[in-house]
């Protein structure tokens, strides 16, 4: 194992001990370090990053700016240990930071996603069972994908219907209560999962081989399902292209909750803190963002503001 690979393992271990998940960061950094090893590079530099970018594959500047940011944090860590490591400047990849516009799924969309997931091919029946339950849970709770995948069996109270999110974003823990129908579905999943595996599972959501379902696996299966029902265009060579994302299930949950407040004449200013806490937002401003992101919500908010004016 190269010195860079060893430092990457240590870097990931220490940051995860602080509460970071880093599943996406790890994929990026392992590919970058593998490229560095192929070039026998012992130190990070801007030139090394640009050579990696030239051979890694096509992506827009926004994606590459994110990859650069990920490499920069690792490079900063390494520079503190050895000043021969260069910190590539953020200006190396010019990009204007912008938040992706959310895709809001219809109820029919979500039903078709869950149904199509239940029909995914599998060697032992676990893949369709896991994916249909996972996608449905995110849709009705607004959990982050990483939070759902990180659930252990003992984090899911199948009697009271409360999920314990041990490490949410920025390491924050929280409790997420679910409806009785959701609790019943999770209980049925856990029983069938353990029956198919032949023994109880420590991880709540597992793949066919019995190990915890990975972030990459969840996103791949979601993209495949969306493509099969027409929410993503068909692609050649087993590629799934661009289109609605699994994270948009979280956006949809938030938007539907907000819409229900306005339609039922609830006071959003009083309810917002509850939703922010439920979603695990560090700042309520992140929850208010949905009002600006969805035209119907913005119109309802404007109408409400006019009604309360003296």
CSV table of C-alpha atoms in Angstrom, one decimal:
chain,number,residue,atom,x,y,z
A,1,UNK,CA,0.0,0.0,0.0
A,2,UNK,CA,1.4,3.4,-1.0
A,3,UNK,CA,2.0,6.2,1.5
A,4,UNK,CA,-0.9,8.2,0.0
A,5,UNK,CA,-3.3,5.3,0.4
A,6,UNK,CA,-2.2,4.8,4.1
A,7,UNK,CA,-2.7,8.5,4.8
A,8,UNK,CA,-6.1,8.4,3.1
A,9,UNK,CA,-7.2,5.5,5.4
A,10,UNK,CA,-6.1,7.5,8.4
A,11,UNK,CA,-7.7,10.7,7.2
A,12,UNK,CA,-11.1,9.0,6.6
A,13,UNK,CA,-10.9,7.2,9.9
A,14,UNK,CA,-10.3,10.4,11.9
A,15,UNK,CA,-12.9,12.5,10.1
A,16,UNK,CA,-15.5,9.8,10.5
A,17,UNK,CA,-14.7,9.7,14.2
A,18,UNK,CA,-15.9,13.3,14.3
A,19,UNK,CA,-19.2,12.4,12.8
A,20,UNK,CA,-18.7,12.8,9.0
A,21,UNK,CA,-20.1,10.1,6.7
A,22,UNK,CA,-17.8,10.8,3.7
A,23,UNK,CA,-19.2,8.0,1.5
A,24,UNK,CA,-19.1,10.2,-1.6
A,25,UNK,CA,-15.8,11.8,-0.6
A,26,UNK,CA,-14.2,8.4,-0.1
A,27,UNK,CA,-15.1,7.3,-3.7
A,28,UNK,CA,-13.6,10.5,-5.1
A,29,UNK,CA,-10.4,10.3,-3.1
A,30,UNK,CA,-9.8,6.6,-3.6
A,31,UNK,CA,-10.0,7.2,-7.4
A,32,UNK,CA,-7.7,10.2,-7.2
A,33,UNK,CA,-5.2,8.3,-5.0
A,34,UNK,CA,-5.3,5.3,-7.4
A,35,UNK,CA,-4.5,7.6,-10.2
A,36,UNK,CA,-1.6,9.2,-8.2
A,37,UNK,CA,-0.3,5.7,-7.5
A,38,UNK,CA,-0.4,4.8,-11.2
A,39,UNK,CA,1.8,7.8,-11.9
A,40,UNK,CA,4.1,6.9,-8.9
A,41,UNK,CA,3.3,10.4,-7.5
A,42,UNK,CA,4.2,10.8,-3.9
A,43,UNK,CA,2.8,14.3,-3.4
A,44,UNK,CA,-0.4,16.1,-4.4
A,45,UNK,CA,-0.1,19.0,-6.8
A,46,UNK,CA,-2.3,21.1,-9.1
A,47,UNK,CA,-0.7,19.5,-12.1
A,48,UNK,CA,-1.5,16.0,-10.8
A,49,UNK,CA,-5.2,17.0,-10.3
A,50,UNK,CA,-5.5,18.4,-13.8
A,51,UNK,CA,-3.9,15.2,-15.3
A,52,UNK,CA,-6.5,13.1,-13.3
A,53,UNK,CA,-9.3,15.4,-14.6
A,54,UNK,CA,-8.1,14.8,-18.2
A,55,UNK,CA,-8.4,11.1,-18.0
A,56,UNK,CA,-11.2,10.5,-15.4
A,57,UNK,CA,-14.2,11.2,-17.6
A,58,UNK,CA,-16.6,13.8,-18.7
A,59,UNK,CA,-18.5,16.0,-16.1
A,60,UNK,CA,-19.6,19.6,-15.8
A,61,UNK,CA,-17.6,22.2,-14.0
A,62,UNK,CA,-19.9,22.1,-11.0
A,63,UNK,CA,-19.1,18.4,-10.5
A,64,UNK,CA,-15.4,19.0,-11.0
A,65,UNK,CA,-15.4,21.9,-8.6
A,66,UNK,CA,-16.9,19.6,-6.0
A,67,UNK,CA,-14.2,17.0,-6.7
A,68,UNK,CA,-11.6,19.7,-6.4
A,69,UNK,CA,-13.0,20.8,-3.0
A,70,UNK,CA,-12.8,17.2,-1.8
A,71,UNK,CA,-9.2,16.8,-2.9
A,72,UNK,CA,-8.3,20.2,-1.4
A,73,UNK,CA,-9.4,19.2,2.1
A,74,UNK,CA,-7.4,16.0,1.9
A,75,UNK,CA,-4.4,18.0,0.4
A,76,UNK,CA,-4.7,20.5,3.3
A,77,UNK,CA,-4.5,17.6,5.8
A,78,UNK,CA,-1.4,16.2,4.0
A,79,UNK,CA,0.3,19.6,3.7
A,80,UNK,CA,0.1,19.8,7.5
A,81,UNK,CA,2.2,16.6,7.6
A,82,UNK,CA,4.5,17.3,4.7
A,83,UNK,CA,4.8,20.8,3.1
A,84,UNK,CA,5.8,19.2,-0.2
A,85,UNK,CA,2.0,18.5,-0.8
A,86,UNK,CA,0.5,21.4,-2.7
A,87,UNK,CA,-2.9,22.8,-2.0
A,88,UNK,CA,-4.6,23.2,-5.4
A,89,UNK,CA,-6.3,26.6,-5.6
A,90,UNK,CA,-10.1,26.5,-5.8
A,91,UNK,CA,-9.8,28.8,-8.9
A,92,UNK,CA,-8.3,25.8,-10.7
A,93,UNK,CA,-11.9,24.8,-11.7
A,94,UNK,CA,-14.0,27.9,-12.2
A,95,UNK,CA,-17.6,27.3,-11.1
A,96,UNK,CA,-20.5,29.3,-9.8
A,97,UNK,CA,-22.0,27.6,-6.8
A,98,UNK,CA,-25.7,26.9,-7.2
A,99,UNK,CA,-28.2,24.7,-5.5
A,100,UNK,CA,-29.8,22.2,-7.8
A,101,UNK,CA,-33.5,22.9,-8.5
A,102,UNK,CA,-35.5,20.1,-6.8
A,103,UNK,CA,-37.6,17.7,-8.7
A,104,UNK,CA,-41.0,17.2,-6.9
A,105,UNK,CA,-42.4,13.8,-7.4
A,106,UNK,CA,-46.1,13.2,-7.8
A,107,UNK,CA,-47.8,10.6,-5.6
A,108,UNK,CA,-48.1,8.4,-8.8
A,109,UNK,CA,-44.4,8.8,-9.4
A,110,UNK,CA,-43.5,7.6,-5.9
A,111,UNK,CA,-45.9,4.6,-6.2
A,112,UNK,CA,-44.4,3.6,-9.5
A,113,UNK,CA,-40.9,4.0,-8.1
A,114,UNK,CA,-41.6,1.7,-5.2
A,115,UNK,CA,-43.5,-0.8,-7.4
A,116,UNK,CA,-40.7,-0.9,-10.0
A,117,UNK,CA,-38.1,-1.3,-7.2
A,118,UNK,CA,-40.0,-4.3,-5.9
A,119,UNK,CA,-39.5,-5.9,-9.3
A,120,UNK,CA,-35.7,-5.5,-9.6
A,121,UNK,CA,-33.8,-8.7,-10.5
A,122,UNK,CA,-32.1,-10.4,-7.6
A,123,UNK,CA,-30.2,-13.6,-6.7
A,124,UNK,CA,-32.2,-14.2,-3.5
A,125,UNK,CA,-34.9,-11.6,-3.3
A,126,UNK,CA,-33.2,-9.1,-1.0
A,127,UNK,CA,-32.5,-6.4,-3.6
A,128,UNK,CA,-36.1,-5.6,-4.5
A,129,UNK,CA,-37.2,-6.0,-0.9
A,130,UNK,CA,-34.5,-3.6,0.3
A,131,UNK,CA,-34.8,-1.0,-2.5
A,132,UNK,CA,-38.6,-0.8,-2.4
A,133,UNK,CA,-38.6,-0.3,1.4
A,134,UNK,CA,-35.7,2.1,1.4
A,135,UNK,CA,-37.1,4.4,-1.3
A,136,UNK,CA,-40.5,4.3,0.4
A,137,UNK,CA,-39.0,5.2,3.8
A,138,UNK,CA,-37.1,8.2,2.4
A,139,UNK,CA,-40.3,9.4,0.6
A,140,UNK,CA,-42.4,9.4,3.8
A,141,UNK,CA,-39.8,10.6,6.2
A,142,UNK,CA,-37.5,12.9,4.2
A,143,UNK,CA,-34.4,11.1,5.5
A,144,UNK,CA,-31.1,11.8,3.8
A,145,UNK,CA,-29.9,8.8,1.8
A,146,UNK,CA,-26.8,8.5,4.0
A,147,UNK,CA,-28.9,8.6,7.2
A,148,UNK,CA,-31.2,5.8,6.0
A,149,UNK,CA,-28.3,3.6,4.9
A,150,UNK,CA,-26.4,4.1,8.1
A,151,UNK,CA,-29.3,2.7,10.2
A,152,UNK,CA,-28.5,-0.3,12.2
A,153,UNK,CA,-31.1,-2.8,13.3
A,154,UNK,CA,-31.1,-1.5,16.9
A,155,UNK,CA,-31.6,2.1,15.6
A,156,UNK,CA,-35.1,1.1,14.4
A,157,UNK,CA,-37.5,0.6,17.2
A,158,UNK,CA,-40.1,-1.6,15.6
A,159,UNK,CA,-42.4,-1.4,18.6
A,160,UNK,CA,-42.7,2.3,19.1
A,161,UNK,CA,-41.9,3.3,15.5
A,162,UNK,CA,-39.0,5.7,16.2
A,163,UNK,CA,-35.8,5.8,14.2
A,164,UNK,CA,-32.6,6.9,15.9
A,165,UNK,CA,-30.3,8.8,13.5
A,166,UNK,CA,-27.0,8.4,15.2
A,167,UNK,CA,-25.0,10.6,13.0
A,168,UNK,CA,-26.8,13.0,10.8
A,169,UNK,CA,-25.2,15.8,8.8
A,170,UNK,CA,-22.4,17.5,10.8
A,171,UNK,CA,-22.6,14.6,13.3
A,172,UNK,CA,-26.0,15.7,14.8
A,173,UNK,CA,-28.2,12.9,16.2
A,174,UNK,CA,-32.0,13.0,16.3
A,175,UNK,CA,-35.1,10.9,16.8
A,176,UNK,CA,-37.5,10.5,13.9
A,177,UNK,CA,-41.0,9.1,14.7
A,178,UNK,CA,-42.8,7.3,11.9
A,179,UNK,CA,-46.5,6.5,11.3
A,180,UNK,CA,-47.9,3.1,12.3
A,181,UNK,CA,-48.2,2.0,8.7
A,182,UNK,CA,-44.5,2.8,8.1
A,183,UNK,CA,-43.6,1.0,11.3
A,184,UNK,CA,-45.5,-2.1,10.1
A,185,UNK,CA,-43.8,-2.0,6.7
A,186,UNK,CA,-40.4,-1.8,8.4
A,187,UNK,CA,-41.2,-4.7,10.7
A,188,UNK,CA,-42.3,-6.8,7.7
A,189,UNK,CA,-39.1,-5.9,5.9
A,190,UNK,CA,-36.9,-6.8,8.9
A,191,UNK,CA,-38.6,-10.2,9.3
A,192,UNK,CA,-38.3,-11.1,5.6
A,193,UNK,CA,-34.7,-9.8,5.4
A,194,UNK,CA,-33.6,-12.0,8.2
A,195,UNK,CA,-35.5,-15.0,6.8
A,196,UNK,CA,-33.8,-14.6,3.5
A,197,UNK,CA,-30.4,-14.1,5.1
A,198,UNK,CA,-30.8,-17.0,7.5
A,199,UNK,CA,-29.8,-14.9,10.5
A,200,UNK,CA,-30.4,-11.5,12.0
A,201,UNK,CA,-28.7,-8.5,10.4
A,202,UNK,CA,-26.8,-5.8,12.2
A,203,UNK,CA,-27.3,-3.3,9.3
A,204,UNK,CA,-30.9,-2.5,8.7
A,205,UNK,CA,-30.8,-2.1,4.9
A,206,UNK,CA,-28.7,-4.8,3.1
A,207,UNK,CA,-27.8,-5.8,-0.4
A,208,UNK,CA,-28.1,-9.3,-1.9
A,209,UNK,CA,-24.8,-10.4,-0.4
A,210,UNK,CA,-26.0,-9.5,3.1
A,211,UNK,CA,-23.7,-6.5,3.7
A,212,UNK,CA,-25.0,-3.0,4.2
A,213,UNK,CA,-26.3,-1.4,1.1
A,214,UNK,CA,-23.9,1.2,-0.1
A,215,UNK,CA,-24.6,4.8,-1.2
A,216,UNK,CA,-23.4,3.9,-4.7
A,217,UNK,CA,-25.7,0.9,-4.8
A,218,UNK,CA,-28.7,2.8,-3.6
A,219,UNK,CA,-28.2,5.5,-6.2
A,220,UNK,CA,-27.5,3.1,-9.0
A,221,UNK,CA,-30.7,1.1,-8.2
A,222,UNK,CA,-32.8,4.3,-7.9
A,223,UNK,CA,-31.5,5.5,-11.3
A,224,UNK,CA,-32.2,2.1,-12.9
A,225,UNK,CA,-35.8,2.2,-11.5
A,226,UNK,CA,-36.4,5.8,-12.7
A,227,UNK,CA,-35.1,4.8,-16.1
A,228,UNK,CA,-37.4,1.8,-16.3
A,229,UNK,CA,-40.5,3.9,-15.6
A,230,UNK,CA,-39.6,6.8,-17.9
A,231,UNK,CA,-38.4,9.4,-15.3
A,232,UNK,CA,-34.9,9.2,-16.9
A,233,UNK,CA,-34.1,8.8,-20.5
A,234,UNK,CA,-32.8,5.4,-21.8
A,235,UNK,CA,-29.0,5.3,-22.2
A,236,UNK,CA,-26.7,2.9,-23.9
A,237,UNK,CA,-24.0,0.8,-22.3
A,238,UNK,CA,-25.9,0.4,-19.0
A,239,UNK,CA,-25.6,4.1,-18.2
A,240,UNK,CA,-28.4,5.9,-16.3
A,241,UNK,CA,-27.8,9.5,-17.3
A,242,UNK,CA,-29.2,12.5,-15.6
A,243,UNK,CA,-32.7,13.0,-14.2
A,244,UNK,CA,-34.6,13.1,-10.9
A,245,UNK,CA,-32.5,12.0,-8.0
A,246,UNK,CA,-33.1,9.9,-4.9
A,247,UNK,CA,-32.4,13.0,-2.8
A,248,UNK,CA,-35.4,14.6,-4.5
A,249,UNK,CA,-37.6,12.3,-2.4
A,250,UNK,CA,-36.4,14.3,0.6
A,251,UNK,CA,-37.2,17.6,-1.2
A,252,UNK,CA,-40.7,16.2,-2.1
A,253,UNK,CA,-41.4,15.3,1.5
A,254,UNK,CA,-40.5,18.8,2.7
A,255,UNK,CA,-42.5,20.6,-0.1
A,256,UNK,CA,-45.6,18.5,0.5
A,257,UNK,CA,-45.4,19.2,4.3
A,258,UNK,CA,-45.1,23.0,3.6
A,259,UNK,CA,-48.0,22.9,1.1
A,260,UNK,CA,-50.2,21.2,3.6
A,261,UNK,CA,-49.6,24.0,6.1
A,262,UNK,CA,-50.6,26.7,3.7
A,263,UNK,CA,-53.6,24.8,2.4
A,264,UNK,CA,-54.9,24.1,5.9
A,265,UNK,CA,-54.2,27.6,7.1
A,266,UNK,CA,-51.5,26.6,9.6
A,267,UNK,CA,-48.9,29.2,10.6
A,268,UNK,CA,-45.7,28.2,8.8
A,269,UNK,CA,-43.6,30.4,11.1
A,270,UNK,CA,-44.7,28.3,14.1
A,271,UNK,CA,-44.5,25.0,12.3
A,272,UNK,CA,-41.1,25.5,10.5
A,273,UNK,CA,-38.9,24.7,13.5
A,274,UNK,CA,-40.7,21.4,13.8
A,275,UNK,CA,-39.9,20.5,10.2
A,276,UNK,CA,-36.3,21.8,10.5
A,277,UNK,CA,-35.8,19.5,13.5
A,278,UNK,CA,-37.4,16.5,11.9
A,279,UNK,CA,-35.3,16.9,8.7
A,280,UNK,CA,-32.1,17.5,10.7
A,281,UNK,CA,-31.4,21.0,9.3
A,282,UNK,CA,-28.8,22.9,11.3
A,283,UNK,CA,-30.3,26.2,10.2
A,284,UNK,CA,-34.1,26.8,9.6
A,285,UNK,CA,-33.0,28.9,6.6
A,286,UNK,CA,-32.3,25.6,4.8
A,287,UNK,CA,-36.0,24.7,5.3
A,288,UNK,CA,-37.3,28.1,4.2
A,289,UNK,CA,-35.3,27.6,1.0
A,290,UNK,CA,-38.1,25.3,-0.3
A,291,UNK,CA,-40.5,28.3,-0.4
A,292,UNK,CA,-38.3,30.0,-2.9
A,293,UNK,CA,-37.5,26.8,-4.9
A,294,UNK,CA,-41.0,25.8,-5.7
A,295,UNK,CA,-43.3,28.3,-7.5
A,296,UNK,CA,-46.5,27.1,-5.9
A,297,UNK,CA,-45.1,27.5,-2.4
A,298,UNK,CA,-43.8,31.0,-3.3
A,299,UNK,CA,-47.2,32.0,-4.5
A,300,UNK,CA,-49.0,30.7,-1.4
A,301,UNK,CA,-46.4,32.4,0.8
A,302,UNK,CA,-46.9,35.7,-1.0
A,303,UNK,CA,-50.7,35.4,-0.7
A,304,UNK,CA,-50.5,34.6,3.0
A,305,UNK,CA,-48.2,37.7,3.5
A,306,UNK,CA,-50.8,39.9,1.8
A,307,UNK,CA,-53.6,38.5,3.9
A,308,UNK,CA,-51.8,39.3,7.2
A,309,UNK,CA,-50.8,42.8,6.3
A,310,UNK,CA,-52.8,45.5,8.2
